[in-house]
Amino acid sequence: MTIKKFQGKTEAEATALAKEEFGTGTVIMNVKEIKPKGLLRSFKTSMYEVTAAIEESEPPQSLKQAAPVSMPTVGNINVAADEPISIPRAEEMKEVFATVESTWTNSMPQEKKEEKGTPAESVNTSAASNSSNNNLEEKLENLQSLLEKKLSQPPEEQKEEEFLKETPMDENLKFVKMIYSILLENEVNEKYCNQIMDEVEKVMKKGASLDYILSSIYQKMILKFGQPQPIKLSEHKLKVVFFIGPTGVGKTTTIAKIASRFKVEKGKKVALFTADTYRIAAAEQLRTYANILDTPLNIVYSSKELNEELQKAQDEEYDLVLVDTAGFSHKNEEQRGETKELIDQVPEEFDKEVYLVLSATTKYRDLLEIADIYKANFDFKMIFTKLDETSCYGNILNMKLYTGADLSYTTYGQNVPEDIEIFNTQNIVKLLLGGK
């Protein structure tokens, strides 16, 4: 007999996971509710653990063939160990947050009276008032400026004790609840919200002030996003960059923007290739951009043709080749296989990279499906498009933590080449925390 435990937000969800892996012969042996622990347990939801079994004669029928994506381990908050991100010194922080406690208290006077002597309530997304968000936004603006200033200076030893002072625990809890609510409103997955809150809880146990809690959240989120990785040319090899992704995410326009940056702004020799022979007028759209940029466009139908054209580009001393691939449903195995062959057959003499282009407006569940399919076939970095068409940016953090892939560019409009930039980590974090 094979015995395994499954967890879900509800008993039904955990049971469904068990039956999905073990099949119809699943035997449910035990159901247990796992209640959250710690200071922030009042606004964390319970989980359910189901112990299931199946006879060995009936092998498991897993419907999930792709290997699970390993998540980075959440560590303790350690300012000195988290370089290159550097928290400003205590004197500078006091200037920024001189009125933090008074403004926080004044922003929620009625709640303070109602909450006095009562347990902390569960998270409510409407609990954060407009004045609270405005105060938070102002703090984030000031904090970002200080962090940018400190990042340009050599790291200095910092004493954590300088940031710590006595602050009433109920005030800290209200503040953290507001941050938690804002993250959820920005569609950050609850699992990742809880990871961030677990780290904050370690700081709160030390009696940290509100300003230190906010700076810790800000710092940790920046570290979770990591350093952006844009396209970097090779000194001795032709750089070949493939753009993959589902239909309608803006791959072709993104390619035109990047080509313009390298050719016009950096003066590099850039060639455009397209393997998108399925979509009507796809080549013509890219040809229009190629004519404007005065750069060649080649249409390739096979990996053999691609490699021949790449060799010509290298002989002519081109610096960069951008390859547009067919935008297809992630469920289309035939077209996915063709794209995989096209990329895998590129000789090692070329410096090859793959960028998965995703829309910030795509639903989280669909993004997970897309990521699972492409992760099983390609080693990629990520570009997010259409940031101008959404006000929620949580999926960017969700996909970064789910895939572990580096972020590179974001686009926010149709203008070529203006509406593109290297992923701005601090700006996205500020938006996720309620700033503008």
Coordinates of C-alpha atoms in Angstrom, one line a residue:
M1 CA 0.0 0.0 0.0
T2 CA 1.2 3.5 -0.9
I3 CA 0.3 6.3 1.6
K4 CA 0.7 10.0 0.9
K5 CA -0.5 13.3 2.4
F6 CA -2.1 16.1 0.3
Q7 CA -2.9 19.6 1.4
G8 CA -5.5 22.1 0.1
K9 CA -7.4 25.2 1.1
T10 CA -10.5 23.0 1.7
E11 CA -11.1 19.3 2.4
A12 CA -12.6 18.9 -1.0
E13 CA -9.5 20.4 -2.7
A14 CA -7.1 18.2 -0.8
T15 CA -9.2 15.1 -1.6
A16 CA -9.4 16.1 -5.3
L17 CA -5.6 16.3 -5.4
A18 CA -5.3 12.8 -3.8
K19 CA -7.8 11.3 -6.4
E20 CA -6.0 13.1 -9.2
E21 CA -2.7 11.4 -8.4
F22 CA -3.9 8.0 -7.1
G23 CA -7.0 7.5 -9.3
T24 CA -10.5 6.1 -8.5
G25 CA -9.1 3.5 -6.1
T26 CA -8.1 6.2 -3.6
V27 CA -8.8 5.4 0.1
I28 CA -9.1 8.5 2.4
M29 CA -7.6 7.5 5.7
N30 CA -7.7 10.7 7.6
V31 CA -8.6 14.4 7.3
K32 CA -6.9 17.0 9.5
E33 CA -7.3 20.8 9.7
I34 CA -4.0 22.6 10.0
K35 CA -4.5 26.0 11.7
P36 CA -2.0 28.8 11.1
K37 CA 0.4 29.7 13.9
G38 CA 2.2 32.8 15.0
L39 CA 1.4 36.4 15.6
L40 CA -0.3 36.8 12.2
R41 CA -2.5 33.7 12.5
S42 CA -5.6 35.9 12.8
F43 CA -5.6 36.7 9.1
K44 CA -4.2 33.5 7.6
T45 CA -6.5 30.8 6.4
S46 CA -6.5 27.2 7.6
M47 CA -5.3 24.4 5.4
Y48 CA -6.6 20.8 5.2
E49 CA -4.4 17.7 5.1
V50 CA -5.8 14.5 3.7
T51 CA -4.0 11.2 4.2
A52 CA -4.8 9.0 1.3
A53 CA -3.8 5.4 0.4
I54 CA -3.9 3.1 -2.6
E55 CA -3.0 -0.6 -3.1
E56 CA 0.3 -1.1 -4.7
S57 CA -1.3 -3.4 -7.3
E58 CA -3.0 -0.3 -8.6
P59 CA -0.2 2.1 -9.7
P60 CA -0.7 5.9 -9.3
Q61 CA -2.1 7.6 -12.3
S62 CA -0.6 11.1 -12.1
L63 CA -2.1 13.6 -14.4
K64 CA 0.8 16.0 -13.8
Q65 CA 3.8 14.8 -15.8
A66 CA 5.9 18.0 -15.6
A67 CA 8.4 18.1 -12.8
P68 CA 7.4 20.5 -10.0
V69 CA 9.1 23.8 -10.0
S70 CA 11.3 24.2 -6.9
M71 CA 10.7 27.3 -4.9
P72 CA 13.5 29.3 -3.4
T73 CA 13.9 28.9 0.4
V74 CA 12.6 31.8 2.4
G75 CA 15.3 33.0 4.7
N76 CA 15.5 35.1 7.8
I77 CA 15.7 38.9 7.5
N78 CA 19.3 39.8 7.8
V79 CA 20.1 43.3 6.7
A80 CA 23.9 42.8 6.6
A81 CA 23.6 39.6 4.6
D82 CA 21.2 40.9 2.0
E83 CA 23.6 43.1 0.0
P84 CA 23.6 44.7 -2.5
I85 CA 20.2 46.0 -1.3
S86 CA 21.0 48.3 1.6
I87 CA 18.7 49.8 4.2
P88 CA 19.4 53.5 5.0
R89 CA 20.9 54.3 8.3
A90 CA 18.7 55.0 11.3
E91 CA 19.2 58.8 11.1
E92 CA 18.0 58.8 7.5
M93 CA 15.1 56.6 8.3
K94 CA 14.0 58.9 11.1
E95 CA 13.8 61.8 8.7
V96 CA 11.6 59.8 6.3
F97 CA 9.2 58.3 8.9
A98 CA 9.3 61.1 11.6
T99 CA 5.5 61.1 11.7
V100 CA 4.8 57.5 10.8
E101 CA 3.2 56.5 14.1
S102 CA 1.1 59.7 14.5
T103 CA -0.2 59.5 10.9
W104 CA -0.9 55.8 11.2
T105 CA -2.9 56.4 14.4
N106 CA -4.7 59.4 13.0
S107 CA -5.6 57.6 9.8
M108 CA -7.7 54.9 11.7
P109 CA -9.0 56.6 14.9
Q110 CA -12.4 54.8 14.9
E111 CA -10.8 51.4 14.4
K112 CA -8.4 51.9 17.2
K113 CA -11.3 52.5 19.6
E114 CA -13.2 49.5 18.3
E115 CA -10.2 47.2 18.3
K116 CA -9.1 48.1 21.9
G117 CA -9.3 45.0 24.1
T118 CA -10.5 42.8 21.3
P119 CA -8.7 40.1 19.2
A120 CA -7.4 41.1 15.8
E121 CA -10.0 40.5 13.1
S122 CA -9.3 38.6 9.9
V123 CA -8.1 40.4 6.9
N124 CA -10.6 42.5 5.0
T125 CA -9.6 44.0 1.8
S126 CA -11.8 47.1 2.4
A127 CA -10.1 47.8 5.8
A128 CA -7.4 50.1 4.4
S129 CA -8.8 53.6 4.1
N130 CA -7.9 56.1 1.4
S131 CA -5.9 58.1 3.9
S132 CA -3.9 55.1 4.9
N133 CA -3.0 54.3 1.3
N134 CA -2.0 57.9 0.7
N135 CA 0.3 57.9 3.8
L136 CA 1.8 54.6 2.7
E137 CA 2.3 55.9 -0.8
E138 CA 4.2 58.9 0.6
K139 CA 6.4 56.7 2.7
L140 CA 7.2 54.5 -0.2
E141 CA 8.2 57.5 -2.4
N142 CA 10.6 58.7 0.3
L143 CA 11.9 55.2 1.0
Q144 CA 12.6 54.5 -2.7
S145 CA 14.6 57.7 -3.0
L146 CA 16.7 56.8 0.0
L147 CA 17.3 53.2 -1.2
E148 CA 18.4 54.4 -4.7
K149 CA 20.8 56.8 -3.0
K150 CA 22.2 54.2 -0.7
L151 CA 22.6 51.6 -3.5
S152 CA 25.0 54.0 -5.4
Q153 CA 27.2 54.2 -2.3
P154 CA 29.7 51.6 -0.9
P155 CA 28.0 49.3 1.6
E156 CA 28.5 50.2 5.2
E157 CA 28.0 48.2 8.4
Q158 CA 24.5 48.7 9.8
K159 CA 23.3 47.8 13.2
E160 CA 19.8 46.4 13.3
E161 CA 19.3 47.7 16.8
E162 CA 19.3 51.3 15.5
F163 CA 16.0 50.6 13.7
L164 CA 14.3 48.9 16.6
K165 CA 12.2 50.7 19.2
E166 CA 9.2 49.9 21.3
T167 CA 6.0 50.1 19.2
P168 CA 2.6 48.7 20.5
M169 CA 2.0 45.3 18.9
D170 CA -1.6 46.0 18.0
E171 CA -0.5 49.0 15.9
N172 CA 2.1 46.8 14.1
L173 CA -0.6 44.2 13.4
K174 CA -2.9 46.8 11.9
F175 CA -0.1 48.1 9.7
V176 CA 0.9 44.6 8.5
K177 CA -2.8 43.7 7.9
M178 CA -3.1 46.8 5.6
I179 CA 0.0 45.7 3.6
Y180 CA -1.3 42.1 3.4
S181 CA -4.6 43.5 2.1
I182 CA -3.0 45.7 -0.5
L183 CA -0.9 42.7 -1.8
L184 CA -4.0 40.6 -2.2
E185 CA -5.8 43.4 -4.0
N186 CA -2.9 43.5 -6.4
E187 CA -3.5 39.8 -7.0
V188 CA -0.3 38.5 -5.4
N189 CA -1.0 34.9 -4.7
E190 CA -2.0 34.2 -1.1
K191 CA 0.9 31.7 -0.7
Y192 CA 3.5 34.3 -1.6
C193 CA 1.7 36.9 0.6
N194 CA 2.0 34.5 3.5
Q195 CA 5.7 33.9 2.8
I196 CA 6.3 37.7 3.0
M197 CA 4.2 37.9 6.2
D198 CA 6.1 35.1 7.8
E199 CA 9.3 37.0 7.3
V200 CA 7.7 40.2 8.7
E201 CA 6.6 38.2 11.8
K202 CA 10.2 37.6 12.7
V203 CA 10.9 41.3 12.7
M204 CA 7.7 42.1 14.7
K205 CA 8.8 39.7 17.4
K206 CA 11.8 42.0 18.0
G207 CA 9.6 45.0 18.6
A208 CA 10.4 46.7 15.4
S209 CA 8.9 50.1 14.5
L210 CA 6.5 50.7 11.7
D211 CA 9.2 52.3 9.5
Y212 CA 11.5 49.3 9.9
I213 CA 8.7 46.9 9.1
L214 CA 7.9 48.7 5.9
S215 CA 11.5 49.0 4.9
S216 CA 12.0 45.2 5.6
I217 CA 9.0 44.4 3.4
Y218 CA 10.3 46.7 0.7
Q219 CA 13.7 45.2 0.8
K220 CA 12.6 41.5 0.8
M221 CA 10.3 42.0 -2.2
I222 CA 13.1 43.6 -4.2
L223 CA 15.3 40.6 -3.4
K224 CA 12.5 38.2 -4.4
F225 CA 12.3 39.9 -7.9
G226 CA 16.1 39.6 -8.3
Q227 CA 18.3 41.5 -10.7
P228 CA 16.8 42.1 -14.1
Q229 CA 18.6 40.4 -17.0
P230 CA 18.2 42.3 -20.3
I231 CA 19.8 41.2 -23.6
K232 CA 23.6 41.4 -23.4
L233 CA 25.7 41.1 -26.6
S234 CA 28.6 38.7 -26.8
E235 CA 32.0 40.0 -27.8
H236 CA 33.0 37.0 -29.9
K237 CA 29.7 35.3 -30.9
L238 CA 26.6 36.3 -32.8
K239 CA 23.8 36.9 -30.3
V240 CA 20.6 35.0 -31.3
V241 CA 17.5 35.8 -29.3
F242 CA 14.3 33.8 -29.7
F243 CA 10.9 35.2 -28.6
I244 CA 8.3 32.6 -27.6
G245 CA 4.9 32.8 -26.1
P246 CA 1.1 32.4 -26.7
T247 CA -0.8 34.4 -29.4
G248 CA -1.7 38.0 -28.9
V249 CA 0.9 38.9 -26.2
G250 CA 2.8 41.4 -28.4
K251 CA 5.9 39.5 -29.4
T252 CA 6.3 41.2 -32.8
T253 CA 5.9 44.7 -31.4
T254 CA 8.3 43.9 -28.5
I255 CA 10.9 42.6 -31.0
A256 CA 10.6 45.9 -33.0
K257 CA 11.1 47.9 -29.8
I258 CA 14.2 46.0 -28.8
A259 CA 15.7 46.1 -32.4
S260 CA 15.2 49.8 -32.4
R261 CA 17.0 50.2 -29.1
F262 CA 20.1 48.3 -30.2
K263 CA 20.3 49.7 -33.7
V264 CA 19.3 53.3 -33.2
E265 CA 20.5 54.0 -29.7
K266 CA 23.5 51.6 -29.5
G267 CA 24.5 51.6 -33.2
K268 CA 24.6 47.8 -33.5
K269 CA 24.0 45.7 -36.6
V270 CA 20.7 44.0 -36.1
A271 CA 18.8 41.5 -38.3
L272 CA 15.2 40.3 -37.9
F273 CA 14.1 36.7 -38.6
T274 CA 10.6 35.3 -38.5
A275 CA 9.5 31.7 -38.2
D276 CA 5.9 32.7 -37.9
T277 CA 4.5 31.3 -41.1
Y278 CA 1.1 30.5 -39.6
R279 CA -0.4 33.9 -38.8
I280 CA -1.8 35.9 -41.7
A281 CA 0.4 38.9 -42.5
A282 CA 2.7 38.2 -39.6
A283 CA 5.8 38.5 -41.7
E284 CA 4.5 41.8 -43.3
Q285 CA 4.0 43.3 -39.8
L286 CA 7.6 42.7 -39.0
R287 CA 8.7 43.7 -42.5
T288 CA 7.2 47.1 -41.9
Y289 CA 9.3 47.6 -38.8
A290 CA 12.4 46.2 -40.6
N291 CA 12.0 48.8 -43.4
I292 CA 11.6 51.6 -40.9
L293 CA 14.8 50.5 -39.1
D294 CA 16.6 49.8 -42.4
T295 CA 17.5 46.3 -41.3
P296 CA 17.1 43.0 -43.1
L297 CA 14.2 40.6 -42.6
N298 CA 14.5 36.8 -43.3
I299 CA 11.6 34.3 -43.3
V300 CA 12.7 30.8 -42.2
Y301 CA 10.7 27.6 -42.6
S302 CA 13.0 25.1 -40.9
S303 CA 15.9 24.8 -38.6
K304 CA 18.2 24.1 -41.6
E305 CA 17.2 27.4 -43.2
L306 CA 17.6 29.2 -39.9
N307 CA 21.2 28.0 -39.4
E308 CA 22.1 28.9 -42.9
E309 CA 20.9 32.4 -42.5
L310 CA 22.6 32.7 -39.1
Q311 CA 25.9 31.7 -40.7
K312 CA 25.4 34.4 -43.3
A313 CA 24.7 37.0 -40.6
Q314 CA 27.8 36.0 -38.7
D315 CA 29.9 36.3 -41.8
E316 CA 28.5 39.8 -42.4
E317 CA 29.5 40.6 -38.8
Y318 CA 26.0 41.3 -37.4
D319 CA 25.8 41.8 -33.6
L320 CA 22.3 40.6 -32.9
V321 CA 19.6 38.5 -34.6
L322 CA 16.1 38.6 -33.2
V323 CA 13.9 35.7 -34.1
D324 CA 10.1 35.9 -34.0
T325 CA 8.4 32.5 -33.5
A326 CA 4.8 31.4 -34.2
G327 CA 2.4 32.5 -31.5
F328 CA 0.4 29.4 -30.7
S329 CA -1.7 28.0 -28.0
H330 CA 0.4 26.3 -25.3
K331 CA -1.8 23.3 -25.8
N332 CA -0.7 22.9 -29.5
E333 CA 1.9 20.2 -29.2
E334 CA 2.8 20.1 -32.9
Q335 CA 3.7 23.8 -33.2
R336 CA 5.4 23.7 -29.9
G337 CA 7.6 20.8 -31.1
E338 CA 8.5 22.8 -34.3
T339 CA 9.6 25.8 -32.2
K340 CA 11.6 23.5 -29.9
E341 CA 13.4 21.9 -32.8
L342 CA 14.1 25.3 -34.3
I343 CA 15.8 26.5 -31.1
D344 CA 17.5 23.3 -30.1
Q345 CA 19.2 22.9 -33.5
V346 CA 21.1 26.2 -33.3
P347 CA 24.8 25.4 -33.3
E348 CA 26.9 26.2 -30.2
E349 CA 29.0 28.7 -32.1
F350 CA 26.2 31.2 -31.6
D351 CA 25.2 32.8 -28.3
K352 CA 21.6 31.7 -27.9
E353 CA 18.9 33.0 -25.5
V354 CA 15.1 32.5 -25.2
Y355 CA 12.6 35.0 -23.9
L356 CA 9.1 34.0 -22.9
V357 CA 6.7 36.9 -23.6
L358 CA 3.7 37.1 -21.3
S359 CA 0.9 39.6 -21.0
A360 CA 0.3 41.2 -17.6
T361 CA -3.5 40.9 -18.3
T362 CA -3.5 37.1 -18.6
K363 CA -5.3 35.3 -15.8
Y364 CA -3.1 33.6 -13.2
R365 CA -4.4 30.1 -13.8
D366 CA -3.6 30.5 -17.5
L367 CA -0.2 31.8 -16.8
L368 CA 0.6 28.8 -14.7
E369 CA -0.4 26.5 -17.6
I370 CA 1.7 28.4 -20.0
A371 CA 4.7 28.4 -17.7
D372 CA 4.4 24.7 -17.1
I373 CA 4.4 23.9 -20.8
Y374 CA 7.2 26.2 -21.8
K375 CA 9.4 25.4 -18.7
A376 CA 9.3 21.8 -19.7
N377 CA 10.7 22.6 -23.1
F378 CA 12.8 25.8 -22.8
D379 CA 15.2 27.6 -20.5
F380 CA 13.9 31.1 -20.7
K381 CA 13.8 34.6 -19.3
M382 CA 10.6 36.6 -19.0
I383 CA 9.2 39.7 -20.7
F384 CA 5.9 41.2 -19.5
T385 CA 3.8 43.2 -21.9
K386 CA 0.6 45.4 -21.6
L387 CA 1.4 46.9 -18.2
D388 CA -0.7 49.9 -19.4
E389 CA -3.8 47.7 -19.6
T390 CA -3.9 46.6 -16.0
S391 CA -3.8 48.1 -12.5
C392 CA -2.8 44.8 -10.8
Y393 CA 0.8 43.7 -11.0
G394 CA 0.8 40.7 -8.7
N395 CA 1.1 38.2 -11.5
I396 CA 4.6 39.4 -12.2
L397 CA 5.8 38.5 -8.7
N398 CA 3.7 35.3 -8.8
M399 CA 5.4 34.1 -12.1
K400 CA 8.8 35.1 -10.9
L401 CA 8.5 33.0 -7.8
Y402 CA 6.7 30.2 -9.5
T403 CA 9.2 29.7 -12.4
G404 CA 12.4 31.0 -10.9
A405 CA 13.1 32.6 -14.3
D406 CA 14.9 36.0 -14.6
L407 CA 12.8 39.1 -15.5
S408 CA 14.1 41.3 -18.3
Y409 CA 11.8 43.9 -19.9
T410 CA 8.4 45.3 -19.5
T411 CA 6.3 47.1 -22.2
Y412 CA 3.4 49.5 -21.6
G413 CA 2.0 50.6 -25.0
Q414 CA 2.2 50.3 -28.8
N415 CA 4.7 53.1 -29.5
V416 CA 8.0 51.9 -31.0
P417 CA 10.5 52.2 -29.5
E418 CA 9.3 54.3 -26.6
D419 CA 7.1 52.0 -24.6
I420 CA 9.6 49.6 -23.3
E421 CA 12.1 49.5 -20.4
I422 CA 14.4 47.2 -18.5
F423 CA 12.3 45.7 -15.6
N424 CA 12.1 48.4 -13.0
T425 CA 12.2 46.4 -9.7
Q426 CA 11.8 49.3 -7.3
N427 CA 8.9 50.8 -9.2
I428 CA 7.0 47.5 -9.4
V429 CA 7.5 46.9 -5.7
K430 CA 6.3 50.3 -4.9
L431 CA 3.1 49.7 -7.0
L432 CA 2.5 46.4 -5.3
L433 CA 2.6 48.1 -1.9
G434 CA 0.1 50.7 -2.9
G435 CA 2.3 53.5 -4.4
K436 CA 1.8 55.1 -7.8

